[in-house]
Amino acid sequence: TMFLDRGVAAALVVPLGLMGAVTLAAAGWKRRELRGAGPPAEPVEGAGEAVVMANPFALVPAIKWGLVLSAVLVVMAVARQYLGAQGLYVAAAVAGLADVDAVTVAVSRQAGAGTLAVAGASLAITIAVVSNTVVKGALALTLGRAGFGRPIALVFVVAIAVGVGAALLVTTGGGG
């Protein structure tokens, strides 16, 4: 975001920084807890298997991302034109279910061009991040083993509450 619009990046430091801090604190706490627990009682499924990495310069994924970005740009522009700020935020939430980067690029470019206020762009990005975090929490709850997803979802709920609260304070000028 900083390379697209410094004002939007500055507005995101507090809400996304706090969300990240909550998540990192929870990860550190969990790591410390696991270090003291010793080895697992039963073997962990998939442990020791090699992780297959995809080529980051492959053409097909780049084209897919370009198509997603183009679609998000069009949907966000149309939503904002016909539904105003609420349309932009709804489009950010929907697009964020799958990808935050496209929303970030779209609204940062609009803010850089002066067609969208920095506060609106930062709120749209925060909404997309929240939407994406909800999806990841739901995946942890539904795809993880018993007891895996609940603590992750709890951390995400706290991080979302802190991030949204901070975003609202930043975008409303401190509430007063």
C-alpha positions as protocol buffer text, in pm:
chain_id: "A"
residue {
  index: 1
  type: THR
  ca { x: 0 y: 0 z: 0 }
}
residue {
  index: 2
  type: MET
  ca { x: 284 y: 238 z: 79 }
}
residue {
  index: 3
  type: PHE
  ca { x: 401 y: 225 z: -280 }
}
residue {
  index: 4
  type: LEU
  ca { x: 55 y: 308 z: -409 }
}
residue {
  index: 5
  type: ASP
  ca { x: -46 y: 583 z: -165 }
}
residue {
  index: 6
  type: ARG
  ca { x: 152 y: 689 z: 142 }
}
residue {
  index: 7
  type: GLY
  ca { x: -153 y: 851 z: 305 }
}
residue {
  index: 8
  type: VAL
  ca { x: -348 y: 525 z: 291 }
}
residue {
  index: 9
  type: ALA
  ca { x: -47 y: 334 z: 424 }
}
residue {
  index: 10
  type: ALA
  ca { x: -14 y: 578 z: 714 }
}
residue {
  index: 11
  type: ALA
  ca { x: -386 y: 546 z: 795 }
}
residue {
  index: 12
  type: LEU
  ca { x: -352 y: 167 z: 806 }
}
residue {
  index: 13
  type: VAL
  ca { x: -56 y: 158 z: 1045 }
}
residue {
  index: 14
  type: VAL
  ca { x: -269 y: 170 z: 1360 }
}
residue {
  index: 15
  type: PRO
  ca { x: -560 y: -65 z: 1276 }
}
residue {
  index: 16
  type: LEU
  ca { x: -361 y: -328 z: 1088 }
}
residue {
  index: 17
  type: GLY
  ca { x: -62 y: -288 z: 1317 }
}
residue {
  index: 18
  type: LEU
  ca { x: -281 y: -359 z: 1620 }
}
residue {
  index: 19
  type: MET
  ca { x: -442 y: -658 z: 1447 }
}
residue {
  index: 20
  type: GLY
  ca { x: -97 y: -792 z: 1370 }
}
residue {
  index: 21
  type: ALA
  ca { x: 25 y: -726 z: 1724 }
}
residue {
  index: 22
  type: VAL
  ca { x: -267 y: -921 z: 1875 }
}
residue {
  index: 23
  type: THR
  ca { x: -202 y: -1212 z: 1639 }
}
residue {
  index: 24
  type: LEU
  ca { x: 175 y: -1212 z: 1699 }
}
residue {
  index: 25
  type: ALA
  ca { x: 127 y: -1194 z: 2076 }
}
residue {
  index: 26
  type: ALA
  ca { x: -106 y: -1495 z: 2064 }
}
residue {
  index: 27
  type: ALA
  ca { x: 138 y: -1686 z: 1842 }
}
residue {
  index: 28
  type: GLY
  ca { x: 424 y: -1611 z: 2082 }
}
residue {
  index: 29
  type: TRP
  ca { x: 215 y: -1722 z: 2378 }
}
residue {
  index: 30
  type: LYS
  ca { x: 120 y: -2047 z: 2197 }
}
residue {
  index: 31
  type: ARG
  ca { x: 483 y: -2111 z: 2099 }
}
residue {
  index: 32
  type: ARG
  ca { x: 595 y: -2071 z: 2459 }
}
residue {
  index: 33
  type: GLU
  ca { x: 314 y: -2304 z: 2569 }
}
residue {
  index: 34
  type: LEU
  ca { x: 412 y: -2569 z: 2312 }
}
residue {
  index: 35
  type: ARG
  ca { x: 782 y: -2554 z: 2404 }
}
residue {
  index: 36
  type: GLY
  ca { x: 696 y: -2647 z: 2761 }
}
residue {
  index: 37
  type: ALA
  ca { x: 460 y: -2927 z: 2660 }
}
residue {
  index: 38
  type: GLY
  ca { x: 722 y: -3161 z: 2514 }
}
residue {
  index: 39
  type: PRO
  ca { x: 669 y: -3388 z: 2211 }
}
residue {
  index: 40
  type: PRO
  ca { x: 315 y: -3485 z: 2107 }
}
residue {
  index: 41
  type: ALA
  ca { x: 176 y: -3809 z: 2253 }
}
residue {
  index: 42
  type: GLU
  ca { x: 83 y: -3932 z: 1907 }
}
residue {
  index: 43
  type: PRO
  ca { x: 250 y: -3872 z: 1570 }
}
residue {
  index: 44
  type: VAL
  ca { x: 129 y: -3566 z: 1385 }
}
residue {
  index: 45
  type: GLU
  ca { x: -23 y: -3648 z: 1048 }
}
residue {
  index: 46
  type: GLY
  ca { x: 189 y: -3510 z: 764 }
}
residue {
  index: 47
  type: ALA
  ca { x: 486 y: -3424 z: 987 }
}
residue {
  index: 48
  type: GLY
  ca { x: 815 y: -3446 z: 805 }
}
residue {
  index: 49
  type: GLU
  ca { x: 659 y: -3429 z: 459 }
}
residue {
  index: 50
  type: ALA
  ca { x: 815 y: -3193 z: 207 }
}
residue {
  index: 51
  type: VAL
  ca { x: 620 y: -2881 z: 118 }
}
residue {
  index: 52
  type: VAL
  ca { x: 582 y: -2834 z: -255 }
}
residue {
  index: 53
  type: MET
  ca { x: 632 y: -2471 z: -359 }
}
residue {
  index: 54
  type: ALA
  ca { x: 483 y: -2327 z: -676 }
}
residue {
  index: 55
  type: ASN
  ca { x: 684 y: -2109 z: -912 }
}
residue {
  index: 56
  type: PRO
  ca { x: 607 y: -1747 z: -813 }
}
residue {
  index: 57
  type: PHE
  ca { x: 677 y: -1634 z: -1171 }
}
residue {
  index: 58
  type: ALA
  ca { x: 433 y: -1874 z: -1340 }
}
residue {
  index: 59
  type: LEU
  ca { x: 221 y: -1703 z: -1605 }
}
residue {
  index: 60
  type: VAL
  ca { x: -120 y: -1863 z: -1535 }
}
residue {
  index: 61
  type: PRO
  ca { x: -143 y: -1749 z: -1169 }
}
residue {
  index: 62
  type: ALA
  ca { x: -31 y: -1400 z: -1273 }
}
residue {
  index: 63
  type: ILE
  ca { x: -304 y: -1383 z: -1537 }
}
residue {
  index: 64
  type: LYS
  ca { x: -563 y: -1509 z: -1286 }
}
residue {
  index: 65
  type: TRP
  ca { x: -459 y: -1242 z: -1036 }
}
residue {
  index: 66
  type: GLY
  ca { x: -477 y: -978 z: -1309 }
}
residue {
  index: 67
  type: LEU
  ca { x: -831 y: -1088 z: -1391 }
}
residue {
  index: 68
  type: VAL
  ca { x: -930 y: -1080 z: -1023 }
}
residue {
  index: 69
  type: LEU
  ca { x: -780 y: -732 z: -989 }
}
residue {
  index: 70
  type: SER
  ca { x: -964 y: -610 z: -1299 }
}
residue {
  index: 71
  type: ALA
  ca { x: -1294 y: -751 z: -1177 }
}
residue {
  index: 72
  type: VAL
  ca { x: -1248 y: -597 z: -832 }
}
residue {
  index: 73
  type: LEU
  ca { x: -1161 y: -258 z: -985 }
}
residue {
  index: 74
  type: VAL
  ca { x: -1478 y: -263 z: -1195 }
}
residue {
  index: 75
  type: VAL
  ca { x: -1706 y: -391 z: -917 }
}
residue {
  index: 76
  type: MET
  ca { x: -1573 y: -138 z: -666 }
}
residue {
  index: 77
  type: ALA
  ca { x: -1608 y: 152 z: -908 }
}
residue {
  index: 78
  type: VAL
  ca { x: -1964 y: 54 z: -1000 }
}
residue {
  index: 79
  type: ALA
  ca { x: -2062 y: -9 z: -637 }
}
residue {
  index: 80
  type: ARG
  ca { x: -1920 y: 326 z: -531 }
}
residue {
  index: 81
  type: GLN
  ca { x: -2086 y: 511 z: -820 }
}
residue {
  index: 82
  type: TYR
  ca { x: -2433 y: 367 z: -762 }
}
residue {
  index: 83
  type: LEU
  ca { x: -2432 y: 295 z: -388 }
}
residue {
  index: 84
  type: GLY
  ca { x: -2182 y: 549 z: -252 }
}
residue {
  index: 85
  type: ALA
  ca { x: -1944 y: 471 z: 32 }
}
residue {
  index: 86
  type: GLN
  ca { x: -2162 y: 185 z: 160 }
}
residue {
  index: 87
  type: GLY
  ca { x: -2138 y: 16 z: -180 }
}
residue {
  index: 88
  type: LEU
  ca { x: -1760 y: 50 z: -173 }
}
residue {
  index: 89
  type: TYR
  ca { x: -1746 y: -108 z: 173 }
}
residue {
  index: 90
  type: VAL
  ca { x: -1977 y: -395 z: 77 }
}
residue {
  index: 91
  type: ALA
  ca { x: -1768 y: -460 z: -235 }
}
residue {
  index: 92
  type: ALA
  ca { x: -1451 y: -455 z: -20 }
}
residue {
  index: 93
  type: ALA
  ca { x: -1605 y: -708 z: 220 }
}
residue {
  index: 94
  type: VAL
  ca { x: -1710 y: -940 z: -63 }
}
residue {
  index: 95
  type: ALA
  ca { x: -1378 y: -913 z: -249 }
}
residue {
  index: 96
  type: GLY
  ca { x: -1190 y: -960 z: 78 }
}
residue {
  index: 97
  type: LEU
  ca { x: -1345 y: -1305 z: 115 }
}
residue {
  index: 98
  type: ALA
  ca { x: -1100 y: -1420 z: -149 }
}
residue {
  index: 99
  type: ASP
  ca { x: -825 y: -1157 z: -182 }
}
residue {
  index: 100
  type: VAL
  ca { x: -713 y: -845 z: 4 }
}
residue {
  index: 101
  type: ASP
  ca { x: -448 y: -737 z: -245 }
}
residue {
  index: 102
  type: ALA
  ca { x: -690 y: -646 z: -521 }
}
residue {
  index: 103
  type: VAL
  ca { x: -894 y: -425 z: -286 }
}
residue {
  index: 104
  type: THR
  ca { x: -575 y: -263 z: -160 }
}
residue {
  index: 105
  type: VAL
  ca { x: -458 y: -180 z: -511 }
}
residue {
  index: 106
  type: ALA
  ca { x: -800 y: -57 z: -621 }
}
residue {
  index: 107
  type: VAL
  ca { x: -872 y: 183 z: -337 }
}
residue {
  index: 108
  type: SER
  ca { x: -512 y: 299 z: -301 }
}
residue {
  index: 109
  type: ARG
  ca { x: -512 y: 400 z: -666 }
}
residue {
  index: 110
  type: GLN
  ca { x: -841 y: 584 z: -618 }
}
residue {
  index: 111
  type: ALA
  ca { x: -702 y: 766 z: -313 }
}
residue {
  index: 112
  type: GLY
  ca { x: -384 y: 852 z: -501 }
}
residue {
  index: 113
  type: ALA
  ca { x: -591 y: 994 z: -786 }
}
residue {
  index: 114
  type: GLY
  ca { x: -795 y: 1200 z: -543 }
}
residue {
  index: 115
  type: THR
  ca { x: -1126 y: 1030 z: -624 }
}
residue {
  index: 116
  type: LEU
  ca { x: -1152 y: 863 z: -281 }
}
residue {
  index: 117
  type: ALA
  ca { x: -1066 y: 1004 z: 60 }
}
residue {
  index: 118
  type: VAL
  ca { x: -775 y: 840 z: 241 }
}
residue {
  index: 119
  type: ALA
  ca { x: -1004 y: 758 z: 536 }
}
residue {
  index: 120
  type: GLY
  ca { x: -1248 y: 578 z: 305 }
}
residue {
  index: 121
  type: ALA
  ca { x: -969 y: 385 z: 135 }
}
residue {
  index: 122
  type: SER
  ca { x: -817 y: 277 z: 466 }
}
residue {
  index: 123
  type: LEU
  ca { x: -1156 y: 169 z: 599 }
}
residue {
  index: 124
  type: ALA
  ca { x: -1225 y: -32 z: 280 }
}
residue {
  index: 125
  type: ILE
  ca { x: -890 y: -209 z: 314 }
}
residue {
  index: 126
  type: THR
  ca { x: -954 y: -280 z: 683 }
}
residue {
  index: 127
  type: ILE
  ca { x: -1295 y: -424 z: 593 }
}
residue {
  index: 128
  type: ALA
  ca { x: -1133 y: -648 z: 329 }
}
residue {
  index: 129
  type: VAL
  ca { x: -872 y: -766 z: 582 }
}
residue {
  index: 130
  type: VAL
  ca { x: -1144 y: -839 z: 837 }
}
residue {
  index: 131
  type: SER
  ca { x: -1347 y: -1029 z: 578 }
}
residue {
  index: 132
  type: ASN
  ca { x: -1041 y: -1232 z: 478 }
}
residue {
  index: 133
  type: THR
  ca { x: -957 y: -1302 z: 844 }
}
residue {
  index: 134
  type: VAL
  ca { x: -1310 y: -1430 z: 905 }
}
residue {
  index: 135
  type: VAL
  ca { x: -1267 y: -1672 z: 614 }
}
residue {
  index: 136
  type: LYS
  ca { x: -935 y: -1797 z: 753 }
}
residue {
  index: 137
  type: GLY
  ca { x: -1087 y: -1840 z: 1098 }
}
residue {
  index: 138
  type: ALA
  ca { x: -1377 y: -2035 z: 950 }
}
residue {
  index: 139
  type: LEU
  ca { x: -1133 y: -2257 z: 763 }
}
residue {
  index: 140
  type: ALA
  ca { x: -938 y: -2322 z: 1083 }
}
residue {
  index: 141
  type: LEU
  ca { x: -1261 y: -2413 z: 1263 }
}
residue {
  index: 142
  type: THR
  ca { x: -1396 y: -2639 z: 991 }
}
residue {
  index: 143
  type: LEU
  ca { x: -1083 y: -2802 z: 849 }
}
residue {
  index: 144
  type: GLY
  ca { x: -863 y: -2829 z: 1157 }
}
residue {
  index: 145
  type: ARG
  ca { x: -856 y: -3114 z: 1402 }
}
residue {
  index: 146
  type: ALA
  ca { x: -1060 y: -3092 z: 1721 }
}
residue {
  index: 147
  type: GLY
  ca { x: -929 y: -2808 z: 1935 }
}
residue {
  index: 148
  type: PHE
  ca { x: -725 y: -2653 z: 1654 }
}
residue {
  index: 149
  type: GLY
  ca { x: -960 y: -2390 z: 1519 }
}
residue {
  index: 150
  type: ARG
  ca { x: -1125 y: -2259 z: 1836 }
}
residue {
  index: 151
  type: PRO
  ca { x: -818 y: -2077 z: 1978 }
}
residue {
  index: 152
  type: ILE
  ca { x: -734 y: -1940 z: 1634 }
}
residue {
  index: 153
  type: ALA
  ca { x: -1088 y: -1811 z: 1585 }
}
residue {
  index: 154
  type: LEU
  ca { x: -1079 y: -1653 z: 1932 }
}
residue {
  index: 155
  type: VAL
  ca { x: -755 y: -1470 z: 1853 }
}
residue {
  index: 156
  type: PHE
  ca { x: -900 y: -1356 z: 1521 }
}
residue {
  index: 157
  type: VAL
  ca { x: -1214 y: -1223 z: 1694 }
}
residue {
  index: 158
  type: VAL
  ca { x: -1001 y: -1019 z: 1935 }
}
residue {
  index: 159
  type: ALA
  ca { x: -775 y: -896 z: 1653 }
}
residue {
  index: 160
  type: ILE
  ca { x: -1077 y: -797 z: 1443 }
}
residue {
  index: 161
  type: ALA
  ca { x: -1239 y: -611 z: 1732 }
}
residue {
  index: 162
  type: VAL
  ca { x: -918 y: -420 z: 1803 }
}
residue {
  index: 163
  type: GLY
  ca { x: -854 y: -347 z: 1433 }
}
residue {
  index: 164
  type: VAL
  ca { x: -1208 y: -233 z: 1355 }
}
residue {
  index: 165
  type: GLY
  ca { x: -1219 y: -19 z: 1668 }
}
residue {
  index: 166
  type: ALA
  ca { x: -891 y: 146 z: 1574 }
}
residue {
  index: 167
  type: ALA
  ca { x: -1002 y: 193 z: 1211 }
}
residue {
  index: 168
  type: LEU
  ca { x: -1323 y: 361 z: 1322 }
}
residue {
  index: 169
  type: LEU
  ca { x: -1131 y: 589 z: 1557 }
}
residue {
  index: 170
  type: VAL
  ca { x: -883 y: 679 z: 1282 }
}
residue {
  index: 171
  type: THR
  ca { x: -1148 y: 739 z: 1015 }
}
residue {
  index: 172
  type: THR
  ca { x: -1376 y: 942 z: 1242 }
}
residue {
  index: 173
  type: GLY
  ca { x: -1094 y: 1155 z: 1376 }
}
residue {
  index: 174
  type: GLY
  ca { x: -1090 y: 1006 z: 1726 }
}
residue {
  index: 175
  type: GLY
  ca { x: -1463 y: 1001 z: 1778 }
}
residue {
  index: 176
  type: GLY
  ca { x: -1485 y: 1357 z: 1897 }
}
